[in-house]
């Protein structure tokens, strides 16, 4: 094996339970760790300051952790294949190690890296790390990808689960001083404004603390019963940590399985990987409806309606609370993601792609596969989606999941003095729930009927 190798950090910003990093250290005397910053301004425009700020903190933490074990994180900016080729020449590395990504952009870059390594005559070693089971390994009996979650999850749950790997405690000698590195970035690197949200603490240590609190603090045990209640911490708050690989999926799975194997939370991890598989086998979902029957479906919603939704001023308390939570924290409770997404698509008739992009601009945990899957599920167009005629009533949703109005009043302070029962029903005509709070922008029942008519007309025209 080569004496010196490169580990290309991507969405695996940790030293514990890191498959490629562990293999690189096992195979070589010296591992040169590198992270290549992309030029945000030239990306697809789905990355905003909230997620970039979290990334900045994660890279700063990773650099400190690597320095603590006697090495140095090399940070470059540009195209990964170009920067990695330069680094190979500078370090005389004989191999590149990395953990695979599953979205189309990540796969395309991996193909370039593989071609680069072939041209340079060095090894290219990619590993599955951010999922328990790679998309190609969870298939039907006939070898086809699943299109429905339930049979996928049954297969996924029955597969053997790899144990977590130990923390890497040495990477060998630090790269020579002549090997150039940028400092950990700030938002000024991308000419971005300060984040609008209060971002969670970044870095591997903070993520592991959150994991411990979720598992040992009783939240996991109550997850099945409480996960749809948005008030208080009823969920893991680990989605951004999985997004950036601050914790290993194997580590998380096995810690949870020790308490309850096959728990509701573990099934949610399977949902995450189901959407990874959908994106892997059907990358066209980025542009089109997963269900071809709904391609070309009209979305007559207006920009003005989208603006009110995106600013949390719809006059529907539960919708506005969810959107304001997103704007102020960069996160949103999963039940609220469903409610707000279905409201935009089914009540306001706006294209799900508009909401998908807005969420990706705001979410700290923005994950292409899960975000796309969730939006297409809510719109009724995706894999294993809610049928188009299932249109959630936001008034009933808030009565069911926030009966005391605790969540609503936290995020919509204009309503703090409104009796809870009034938060869950349309106000009387012309009488807003509170001073300064808008009347409902639409009548839910009217818009539900309109939605069903749009879908039915499209279905009839296609048949």
CSV table of C-alpha atoms in Angstrom, one decimal:
chain,number,residue,atom,x,y,z
A,1,UNK,CA,0.0,0.0,0.0
A,2,UNK,CA,1.1,3.6,-0.6
A,3,UNK,CA,2.9,5.4,2.3
A,4,UNK,CA,0.9,8.6,1.9
A,5,UNK,CA,-2.8,8.8,1.0
A,6,UNK,CA,-5.4,11.6,0.9
A,7,UNK,CA,-8.7,11.5,2.8
A,8,UNK,CA,-11.2,13.7,1.0
A,9,UNK,CA,-13.7,14.9,3.6
A,10,UNK,CA,-17.2,15.6,2.3
A,11,UNK,CA,-20.3,15.0,4.4
A,12,UNK,CA,-18.3,13.1,7.1
A,13,UNK,CA,-16.9,15.8,9.3
A,14,UNK,CA,-15.8,13.6,12.2
A,15,UNK,CA,-13.1,11.3,13.4
A,16,UNK,CA,-15.3,8.7,15.1
A,17,UNK,CA,-17.0,5.9,13.1
A,18,UNK,CA,-15.7,7.3,9.8
A,19,UNK,CA,-15.4,4.4,7.3
A,20,UNK,CA,-13.1,5.9,4.7
A,21,UNK,CA,-10.9,7.7,7.2
A,22,UNK,CA,-10.5,4.5,9.3
A,23,UNK,CA,-9.5,2.5,6.2
A,24,UNK,CA,-7.1,5.2,5.0
A,25,UNK,CA,-5.2,5.2,8.4
A,26,UNK,CA,-5.2,1.4,8.4
A,27,UNK,CA,-3.7,1.2,4.9
A,28,UNK,CA,-1.1,4.0,5.0
A,29,UNK,CA,1.5,5.7,7.2
A,30,UNK,CA,0.4,9.2,6.5
A,31,UNK,CA,-3.2,10.4,5.8
A,32,UNK,CA,-3.5,14.0,4.4
A,33,UNK,CA,-7.0,15.2,5.3
A,34,UNK,CA,-8.6,17.7,2.9
A,35,UNK,CA,-11.9,19.5,2.5
A,36,UNK,CA,-12.6,21.3,-0.8
A,37,UNK,CA,-14.9,24.3,-0.5
A,38,UNK,CA,-17.2,24.9,-3.5
A,39,UNK,CA,-18.0,28.3,-4.8
A,40,UNK,CA,-21.4,28.9,-3.3
A,41,UNK,CA,-22.2,31.7,-5.8
A,42,UNK,CA,-21.8,29.2,-8.7
A,43,UNK,CA,-23.8,26.4,-7.0
A,44,UNK,CA,-27.5,25.6,-7.7
A,45,UNK,CA,-28.5,28.4,-5.4
A,46,UNK,CA,-30.1,26.1,-2.8
A,47,UNK,CA,-27.6,26.9,0.0
A,48,UNK,CA,-28.2,29.9,2.3
A,49,UNK,CA,-26.3,31.5,5.1
A,50,UNK,CA,-27.9,29.3,7.8
A,51,UNK,CA,-26.4,26.0,6.5
A,52,UNK,CA,-23.1,27.7,5.4
A,53,UNK,CA,-22.7,29.1,8.9
A,54,UNK,CA,-23.1,25.6,10.4
A,55,UNK,CA,-20.6,24.3,7.9
A,56,UNK,CA,-18.1,27.0,8.9
A,57,UNK,CA,-18.4,26.0,12.5
A,58,UNK,CA,-18.0,22.3,11.6
A,59,UNK,CA,-14.9,22.9,9.6
A,60,UNK,CA,-13.3,24.9,12.4
A,61,UNK,CA,-14.1,22.2,14.9
A,62,UNK,CA,-12.8,19.5,12.6
A,63,UNK,CA,-9.6,21.4,12.0
A,64,UNK,CA,-9.1,21.6,15.8
A,65,UNK,CA,-9.8,17.9,16.3
A,66,UNK,CA,-7.3,17.0,13.6
A,67,UNK,CA,-4.7,19.4,15.0
A,68,UNK,CA,-5.2,17.7,18.4
A,69,UNK,CA,-4.0,14.4,17.0
A,70,UNK,CA,-0.9,15.9,15.3
A,71,UNK,CA,-2.1,16.6,11.8
A,72,UNK,CA,-3.5,19.5,9.8
A,73,UNK,CA,-6.7,19.8,7.8
A,74,UNK,CA,-6.0,21.1,4.3
A,75,UNK,CA,-8.8,23.4,3.1
A,76,UNK,CA,-8.9,24.3,-0.6
A,77,UNK,CA,-11.5,26.2,-2.7
A,78,UNK,CA,-12.5,25.2,-6.2
A,79,UNK,CA,-13.5,22.1,-8.1
A,80,UNK,CA,-12.7,19.0,-6.1
A,81,UNK,CA,-11.0,17.1,-9.0
A,82,UNK,CA,-8.7,20.0,-9.8
A,83,UNK,CA,-7.7,20.6,-6.2
A,84,UNK,CA,-7.2,16.9,-5.4
A,85,UNK,CA,-5.0,16.6,-8.5
A,86,UNK,CA,-2.8,19.4,-7.2
A,87,UNK,CA,-2.7,17.9,-3.7
A,88,UNK,CA,-1.7,14.5,-5.1
A,89,UNK,CA,1.3,16.1,-6.8
A,90,UNK,CA,2.2,18.2,-3.8
A,91,UNK,CA,2.1,15.2,-1.4
A,92,UNK,CA,3.0,12.3,-3.7
A,93,UNK,CA,-0.1,10.5,-2.4
A,94,UNK,CA,-0.7,7.1,-3.8
A,95,UNK,CA,-4.4,6.9,-3.2
A,96,UNK,CA,-7.6,9.0,-2.6
A,97,UNK,CA,-10.1,7.8,0.0
A,98,UNK,CA,-13.6,9.2,0.4
A,99,UNK,CA,-17.1,8.4,1.5
A,100,UNK,CA,-19.7,8.2,-1.2
A,101,UNK,CA,-22.4,10.7,-1.8
A,102,UNK,CA,-25.7,9.6,-3.3
A,103,UNK,CA,-27.1,12.7,-5.0
A,104,UNK,CA,-26.4,13.4,-8.7
A,105,UNK,CA,-23.8,16.1,-8.2
A,106,UNK,CA,-21.9,14.0,-5.7
A,107,UNK,CA,-21.9,11.0,-8.0
A,108,UNK,CA,-20.8,13.1,-11.0
A,109,UNK,CA,-17.8,14.4,-9.0
A,110,UNK,CA,-16.9,10.8,-7.8
A,111,UNK,CA,-16.8,9.8,-11.4
A,112,UNK,CA,-14.3,12.6,-12.1
A,113,UNK,CA,-12.2,11.6,-9.2
A,114,UNK,CA,-12.1,8.0,-10.3
A,115,UNK,CA,-11.0,9.1,-13.8
A,116,UNK,CA,-8.4,11.4,-12.3
A,117,UNK,CA,-7.0,8.5,-10.2
A,118,UNK,CA,-6.9,6.2,-13.2
A,119,UNK,CA,-5.0,8.9,-15.2
A,120,UNK,CA,-2.5,9.4,-12.4
A,121,UNK,CA,-2.1,5.7,-11.8
A,122,UNK,CA,-3.1,5.9,-8.1
A,123,UNK,CA,-5.9,4.1,-6.2
A,124,UNK,CA,-9.4,5.5,-5.8
A,125,UNK,CA,-11.2,4.1,-2.8
A,126,UNK,CA,-14.8,5.0,-2.1
A,127,UNK,CA,-16.9,3.8,0.8
A,128,UNK,CA,-20.5,3.7,2.0
A,129,UNK,CA,-20.6,5.6,5.2
A,130,UNK,CA,-23.6,8.0,5.5
A,131,UNK,CA,-26.1,5.2,5.3
A,132,UNK,CA,-26.5,1.8,7.0
A,133,UNK,CA,-27.2,0.2,3.6
A,134,UNK,CA,-26.1,1.5,0.2
A,135,UNK,CA,-29.0,2.0,-2.3
A,136,UNK,CA,-27.9,-0.9,-4.5
A,137,UNK,CA,-28.0,-3.4,-1.5
A,138,UNK,CA,-31.7,-3.0,-0.6
A,139,UNK,CA,-33.6,-4.4,-3.6
A,140,UNK,CA,-36.7,-6.5,-4.3
A,141,UNK,CA,-36.6,-10.2,-4.8
A,142,UNK,CA,-36.3,-9.6,-8.5
A,143,UNK,CA,-33.4,-7.2,-8.1
A,144,UNK,CA,-35.4,-4.0,-8.7
A,145,UNK,CA,-35.4,-0.8,-6.5
A,146,UNK,CA,-38.3,-0.4,-4.2
A,147,UNK,CA,-40.9,2.3,-5.0
A,148,UNK,CA,-42.8,1.9,-1.7
A,149,UNK,CA,-41.5,2.4,1.8
A,150,UNK,CA,-43.1,-0.4,3.7
A,151,UNK,CA,-41.5,-3.4,1.9
A,152,UNK,CA,-38.3,-1.4,1.7
A,153,UNK,CA,-38.2,-0.9,5.4
A,154,UNK,CA,-39.0,-4.5,6.1
A,155,UNK,CA,-36.0,-5.6,4.0
A,156,UNK,CA,-33.8,-2.8,5.5
A,157,UNK,CA,-34.6,-3.8,9.1
A,158,UNK,CA,-33.8,-7.4,8.5
A,159,UNK,CA,-30.4,-6.8,7.0
A,160,UNK,CA,-27.3,-7.2,9.2
A,161,UNK,CA,-26.1,-3.9,10.6
A,162,UNK,CA,-22.3,-3.1,10.6
A,163,UNK,CA,-20.9,-2.1,14.0
A,164,UNK,CA,-19.5,1.4,14.4
A,165,UNK,CA,-15.8,2.0,14.0
A,166,UNK,CA,-13.5,3.4,16.7
A,167,UNK,CA,-12.2,7.0,16.7
A,168,UNK,CA,-9.2,7.7,14.6
A,169,UNK,CA,-6.5,8.9,17.0
A,170,UNK,CA,-3.6,9.5,14.6
A,171,UNK,CA,-3.2,10.4,10.9
A,172,UNK,CA,0.6,10.1,10.8
A,173,UNK,CA,2.9,13.0,10.1
A,174,UNK,CA,1.4,16.4,9.3
A,175,UNK,CA,1.6,17.5,5.6
A,176,UNK,CA,4.6,19.6,4.8
A,177,UNK,CA,4.3,23.3,5.5
A,178,UNK,CA,4.6,24.0,1.7
A,179,UNK,CA,1.2,22.3,1.2
A,180,UNK,CA,-1.0,25.3,1.1
A,181,UNK,CA,-4.3,25.5,3.1
A,182,UNK,CA,-6.9,28.1,3.6
A,183,UNK,CA,-8.1,28.9,7.1
A,184,UNK,CA,-11.5,27.6,8.1
A,185,UNK,CA,-14.0,29.8,6.2
A,186,UNK,CA,-16.4,32.4,7.4
A,187,UNK,CA,-19.4,33.6,5.6
A,188,UNK,CA,-17.3,36.4,4.1
A,189,UNK,CA,-15.7,33.8,2.0
A,190,UNK,CA,-18.9,33.5,0.0
A,191,UNK,CA,-19.8,37.2,0.4
A,192,UNK,CA,-22.9,36.0,2.4
A,193,UNK,CA,-24.9,38.0,5.0
A,194,UNK,CA,-25.1,36.8,8.6
A,195,UNK,CA,-27.5,34.0,9.1
A,196,UNK,CA,-31.1,35.0,10.0
A,197,UNK,CA,-31.4,32.0,12.4
A,198,UNK,CA,-30.0,31.1,15.7
A,199,UNK,CA,-27.9,28.1,14.7
A,200,UNK,CA,-27.2,25.0,16.9
A,201,UNK,CA,-23.7,24.5,18.2
A,202,UNK,CA,-21.5,23.0,15.5
A,203,UNK,CA,-18.8,20.3,15.6
A,204,UNK,CA,-18.5,16.6,16.5
A,205,UNK,CA,-18.5,17.1,20.3
A,206,UNK,CA,-21.7,19.1,20.2
A,207,UNK,CA,-23.4,16.6,18.0
A,208,UNK,CA,-22.4,13.7,20.2
A,209,UNK,CA,-23.8,15.6,23.2
A,210,UNK,CA,-27.1,16.0,21.4
A,211,UNK,CA,-27.1,12.3,20.6
A,212,UNK,CA,-26.5,11.4,24.2
A,213,UNK,CA,-29.2,13.7,25.4
A,214,UNK,CA,-31.7,12.2,22.9
A,215,UNK,CA,-30.9,8.6,23.9
A,216,UNK,CA,-30.1,8.9,27.6
A,217,UNK,CA,-32.4,11.7,28.4
A,218,UNK,CA,-35.6,9.8,27.7
A,219,UNK,CA,-36.6,11.4,24.5
A,220,UNK,CA,-35.9,8.3,22.4
A,221,UNK,CA,-38.1,6.2,24.8
A,222,UNK,CA,-41.0,8.7,24.3
A,223,UNK,CA,-40.4,9.3,20.6
A,224,UNK,CA,-43.1,7.0,19.3
A,225,UNK,CA,-45.8,8.6,21.5
A,226,UNK,CA,-44.6,12.2,21.3
A,227,UNK,CA,-42.8,12.7,17.9
A,228,UNK,CA,-45.8,14.5,16.3
A,229,UNK,CA,-46.1,17.0,19.1
A,230,UNK,CA,-44.1,20.1,18.1
A,231,UNK,CA,-44.0,21.8,21.5
A,232,UNK,CA,-40.8,21.0,23.5
A,233,UNK,CA,-38.1,18.6,22.4
A,234,UNK,CA,-39.9,15.5,21.2
A,235,UNK,CA,-37.5,14.6,18.4
A,236,UNK,CA,-33.8,13.9,18.1
A,237,UNK,CA,-32.5,17.2,16.8
A,238,UNK,CA,-29.9,15.2,15.0
A,239,UNK,CA,-30.9,15.8,11.4
A,240,UNK,CA,-28.2,18.4,10.8
A,241,UNK,CA,-25.6,16.2,12.4
A,242,UNK,CA,-26.4,13.3,10.1
A,243,UNK,CA,-26.4,15.8,7.2
A,244,UNK,CA,-22.8,16.8,7.8
A,245,UNK,CA,-21.7,13.5,9.2
A,246,UNK,CA,-20.9,14.8,12.7
A,247,UNK,CA,-22.1,11.5,14.0
A,248,UNK,CA,-21.9,8.1,12.3
A,249,UNK,CA,-25.1,6.4,11.3
A,250,UNK,CA,-23.8,3.1,12.6
A,251,UNK,CA,-23.0,4.6,16.0
A,252,UNK,CA,-26.5,6.2,16.2
A,253,UNK,CA,-28.3,3.1,15.0
A,254,UNK,CA,-26.6,0.7,17.5
A,255,UNK,CA,-27.1,3.1,20.5
A,256,UNK,CA,-30.8,3.3,19.7
A,257,UNK,CA,-31.1,-0.4,19.0
A,258,UNK,CA,-29.8,-1.2,22.5
A,259,UNK,CA,-32.9,0.5,23.9
A,260,UNK,CA,-35.5,-0.6,21.3
A,261,UNK,CA,-34.6,-2.5,18.2
A,262,UNK,CA,-37.0,-1.7,15.4
A,263,UNK,CA,-38.3,1.3,17.2
A,264,UNK,CA,-40.2,4.1,15.5
A,265,UNK,CA,-37.1,6.2,15.4
A,266,UNK,CA,-35.1,3.5,13.7
A,267,UNK,CA,-37.8,3.2,11.1
A,268,UNK,CA,-37.4,6.9,10.5
A,269,UNK,CA,-33.7,6.2,9.8
A,270,UNK,CA,-35.0,3.7,7.2
A,271,UNK,CA,-37.2,6.5,5.7
A,272,UNK,CA,-34.1,8.6,5.3
A,273,UNK,CA,-32.3,5.8,3.4
A,274,UNK,CA,-35.4,5.1,1.3
A,275,UNK,CA,-35.3,8.6,0.0
A,276,UNK,CA,-31.6,8.2,-0.7
A,277,UNK,CA,-32.4,5.1,-2.7
A,278,UNK,CA,-35.2,7.0,-4.6
A,279,UNK,CA,-32.7,9.7,-5.5
A,280,UNK,CA,-30.0,7.2,-6.5
A,281,UNK,CA,-32.3,5.2,-8.9
A,282,UNK,CA,-34.5,8.0,-10.0
A,283,UNK,CA,-32.4,11.2,-10.1
A,284,UNK,CA,-34.9,12.8,-12.4
A,285,UNK,CA,-37.0,13.6,-9.3
A,286,UNK,CA,-35.0,16.8,-8.9
A,287,UNK,CA,-36.8,18.2,-11.9
A,288,UNK,CA,-39.9,16.1,-12.3
A,289,UNK,CA,-42.7,14.4,-10.3
A,290,UNK,CA,-41.7,10.9,-9.3
A,291,UNK,CA,-45.0,9.6,-10.4
A,292,UNK,CA,-45.2,10.2,-14.2
A,293,UNK,CA,-48.9,10.5,-14.1
A,294,UNK,CA,-48.6,13.9,-12.4
A,295,UNK,CA,-45.9,15.3,-14.7
A,296,UNK,CA,-47.2,18.5,-16.4
A,297,UNK,CA,-49.7,19.1,-13.5
A,298,UNK,CA,-50.6,22.8,-13.4
A,299,UNK,CA,-49.8,24.8,-10.3
A,300,UNK,CA,-51.7,28.0,-10.6
A,301,UNK,CA,-50.5,29.5,-7.3
A,302,UNK,CA,-49.3,33.1,-7.3
A,303,UNK,CA,-46.0,34.7,-6.2
A,304,UNK,CA,-48.0,36.8,-3.7
A,305,UNK,CA,-49.4,33.6,-2.1
A,306,UNK,CA,-45.9,32.1,-1.9
A,307,UNK,CA,-44.6,35.3,-0.3
A,308,UNK,CA,-47.2,35.2,2.5
A,309,UNK,CA,-46.4,31.5,3.1
A,310,UNK,CA,-42.7,32.0,3.1
A,311,UNK,CA,-43.0,34.9,5.7
A,312,UNK,CA,-45.4,33.1,8.0
A,313,UNK,CA,-48.3,35.5,7.4
A,314,UNK,CA,-51.0,33.2,6.0
A,315,UNK,CA,-53.5,33.7,8.8
A,316,UNK,CA,-53.3,30.0,9.6
A,317,UNK,CA,-51.7,29.9,13.0
A,318,UNK,CA,-50.1,26.4,12.8
A,319,UNK,CA,-48.7,27.1,9.3
A,320,UNK,CA,-47.3,30.5,10.4
A,321,UNK,CA,-45.8,29.0,13.5
A,322,UNK,CA,-43.9,26.4,11.5
A,323,UNK,CA,-42.6,28.9,9.0
A,324,UNK,CA,-41.4,31.3,11.7
A,325,UNK,CA,-39.7,28.4,13.5
A,326,UNK,CA,-37.9,27.7,10.2
A,327,UNK,CA,-36.9,31.4,9.7
A,328,UNK,CA,-35.7,31.9,13.3
A,329,UNK,CA,-33.9,28.6,13.8
A,330,UNK,CA,-33.1,27.1,10.4
A,331,UNK,CA,-35.0,24.0,11.5
A,332,UNK,CA,-38.6,22.8,11.5
A,333,UNK,CA,-40.4,20.0,13.3
A,334,UNK,CA,-41.2,17.2,10.9
A,335,UNK,CA,-45.0,17.3,11.4
A,336,UNK,CA,-44.8,21.0,10.6
A,337,UNK,CA,-42.8,20.3,7.4
A,338,UNK,CA,-45.7,18.2,6.3
A,339,UNK,CA,-48.4,20.7,7.3
A,340,UNK,CA,-46.7,23.7,5.7
A,341,UNK,CA,-45.7,21.8,2.5
A,342,UNK,CA,-49.2,20.5,2.0
A,343,UNK,CA,-50.7,23.9,2.7
A,344,UNK,CA,-48.5,25.5,0.0
A,345,UNK,CA,-49.3,22.8,-2.6
A,346,UNK,CA,-52.9,21.9,-1.8
A,347,UNK,CA,-54.3,25.1,-0.4
A,348,UNK,CA,-52.3,27.7,-2.3
A,349,UNK,CA,-51.6,25.5,-5.3
A,350,UNK,CA,-48.0,26.6,-5.6
A,351,UNK,CA,-45.5,24.3,-7.3
A,352,UNK,CA,-43.8,22.0,-4.9
A,353,UNK,CA,-40.4,22.9,-6.4
A,354,UNK,CA,-40.8,26.4,-5.1
A,355,UNK,CA,-41.2,25.2,-1.6
A,356,UNK,CA,-38.5,22.6,-2.0
A,357,UNK,CA,-36.0,25.3,-3.0
A,358,UNK,CA,-37.1,27.6,-0.2
A,359,UNK,CA,-36.6,24.9,2.4
A,360,UNK,CA,-33.1,24.1,1.1
A,361,UNK,CA,-32.2,27.8,1.3
A,362,UNK,CA,-33.3,28.0,4.9
A,363,UNK,CA,-32.7,24.6,6.5
A,364,UNK,CA,-29.5,23.9,8.4
A,365,UNK,CA,-30.3,20.2,7.9
A,366,UNK,CA,-31.1,20.6,4.2
A,367,UNK,CA,-30.7,17.2,2.6
A,368,UNK,CA,-31.5,16.9,-1.1
A,369,UNK,CA,-33.0,13.4,-0.9
A,370,UNK,CA,-35.2,13.8,2.2
A,371,UNK,CA,-36.3,17.3,1.3
A,372,UNK,CA,-37.3,16.3,-2.2
A,373,UNK,CA,-39.0,13.1,-0.9
A,374,UNK,CA,-40.9,15.1,1.7
A,375,UNK,CA,-42.1,17.7,-0.7
A,376,UNK,CA,-43.2,15.2,-3.3
A,377,UNK,CA,-45.0,13.2,-0.6
A,378,UNK,CA,-46.9,16.2,0.6
A,379,UNK,CA,-47.7,17.3,-3.0
A,380,UNK,CA,-49.1,13.8,-3.8
A,381,UNK,CA,-46.6,13.3,-6.6
A,382,UNK,CA,-43.8,11.3,-5.1
A,383,UNK,CA,-42.7,7.8,-4.1
A,384,UNK,CA,-45.2,6.2,-1.7
A,385,UNK,CA,-46.8,9.7,-1.5
A,386,UNK,CA,-50.0,10.7,0.2
A,387,UNK,CA,-52.8,10.3,-2.4
A,388,UNK,CA,-53.7,13.5,-4.1
A,389,UNK,CA,-57.1,13.5,-2.5
A,390,UNK,CA,-55.6,13.5,1.0
A,391,UNK,CA,-55.5,17.1,1.9
A,392,UNK,CA,-54.7,17.9,5.5
A,393,UNK,CA,-56.9,20.4,7.2
A,394,UNK,CA,-54.5,22.8,9.0
A,395,UNK,CA,-57.2,23.7,11.6
A,396,UNK,CA,-57.6,20.0,12.6
A,397,UNK,CA,-53.9,19.4,12.5
A,398,UNK,CA,-53.2,22.2,15.0
A,399,UNK,CA,-56.1,21.0,17.3
A,400,UNK,CA,-54.7,17.5,17.2
A,401,UNK,CA,-51.0,18.1,17.6
A,402,UNK,CA,-50.9,21.5,19.5
A,403,UNK,CA,-54.2,21.5,21.4
A,404,UNK,CA,-53.0,24.0,24.1
A,405,UNK,CA,-51.5,26.2,21.4
A,406,UNK,CA,-48.1,26.1,23.1
A,407,UNK,CA,-46.1,25.8,19.9
A,408,UNK,CA,-48.2,28.4,18.1
A,409,UNK,CA,-47.9,31.0,20.9
A,410,UNK,CA,-44.2,30.5,21.1
A,411,UNK,CA,-43.6,31.3,17.4
A,412,UNK,CA,-46.6,33.6,16.7
A,413,UNK,CA,-46.5,36.0,19.8
A,414,UNK,CA,-49.3,38.1,18.4
A,415,UNK,CA,-51.6,35.2,19.4
A,416,UNK,CA,-50.2,34.7,23.0
A,417,UNK,CA,-53.4,35.9,24.6
A,418,UNK,CA,-55.9,34.1,22.3
A,419,UNK,CA,-57.7,31.2,24.0
A,420,UNK,CA,-56.4,27.9,22.6
A,421,UNK,CA,-59.7,26.6,21.1
A,422,UNK,CA,-59.9,29.7,18.9
A,423,UNK,CA,-56.5,28.9,17.4
A,424,UNK,CA,-57.9,25.8,15.8
A,425,UNK,CA,-60.9,27.1,13.9
A,426,UNK,CA,-61.4,29.9,11.3
A,427,UNK,CA,-62.2,33.2,12.9
A,428,UNK,CA,-65.5,34.9,12.2
A,429,UNK,CA,-65.5,36.9,8.9
A,430,UNK,CA,-63.7,40.2,9.3
A,431,UNK,CA,-62.6,39.5,12.8
A,432,UNK,CA,-58.9,38.6,13.1
A,433,UNK,CA,-57.7,36.4,15.9
A,434,UNK,CA,-55.6,39.2,17.3
A,435,UNK,CA,-54.6,42.8,16.5
A,436,UNK,CA,-51.8,42.7,13.9
A,437,UNK,CA,-52.5,39.2,12.9
A,438,UNK,CA,-53.9,38.6,9.4
A,439,UNK,CA,-57.1,36.9,8.5
A,440,UNK,CA,-56.8,33.5,6.8
A,441,UNK,CA,-55.7,34.2,3.3
A,442,UNK,CA,-57.9,31.4,1.9
A,443,UNK,CA,-60.9,29.2,2.9
A,444,UNK,CA,-59.5,25.7,3.4
A,445,UNK,CA,-62.6,23.8,2.2
A,446,UNK,CA,-62.9,25.9,-1.0
A,447,UNK,CA,-59.2,25.4,-1.8
A,448,UNK,CA,-59.4,21.7,-1.1
A,449,UNK,CA,-62.2,21.3,-3.6
A,450,UNK,CA,-60.2,23.3,-6.1
A,451,UNK,CA,-57.1,21.1,-5.5
A,452,UNK,CA,-59.1,17.9,-6.1
A,453,UNK,CA,-60.6,19.4,-9.3
A,454,UNK,CA,-57.1,20.3,-10.6
A,455,UNK,CA,-55.8,16.8,-10.0
A,456,UNK,CA,-58.9,15.1,-11.3
A,457,UNK,CA,-58.9,17.2,-14.5
A,458,UNK,CA,-55.2,16.4,-15.2
A,459,UNK,CA,-55.8,12.7,-14.5
A,460,UNK,CA,-58.8,12.6,-16.9
A,461,UNK,CA,-56.8,14.4,-19.6
A,462,UNK,CA,-53.9,11.9,-19.3
A,463,UNK,CA,-56.2,8.8,-19.4
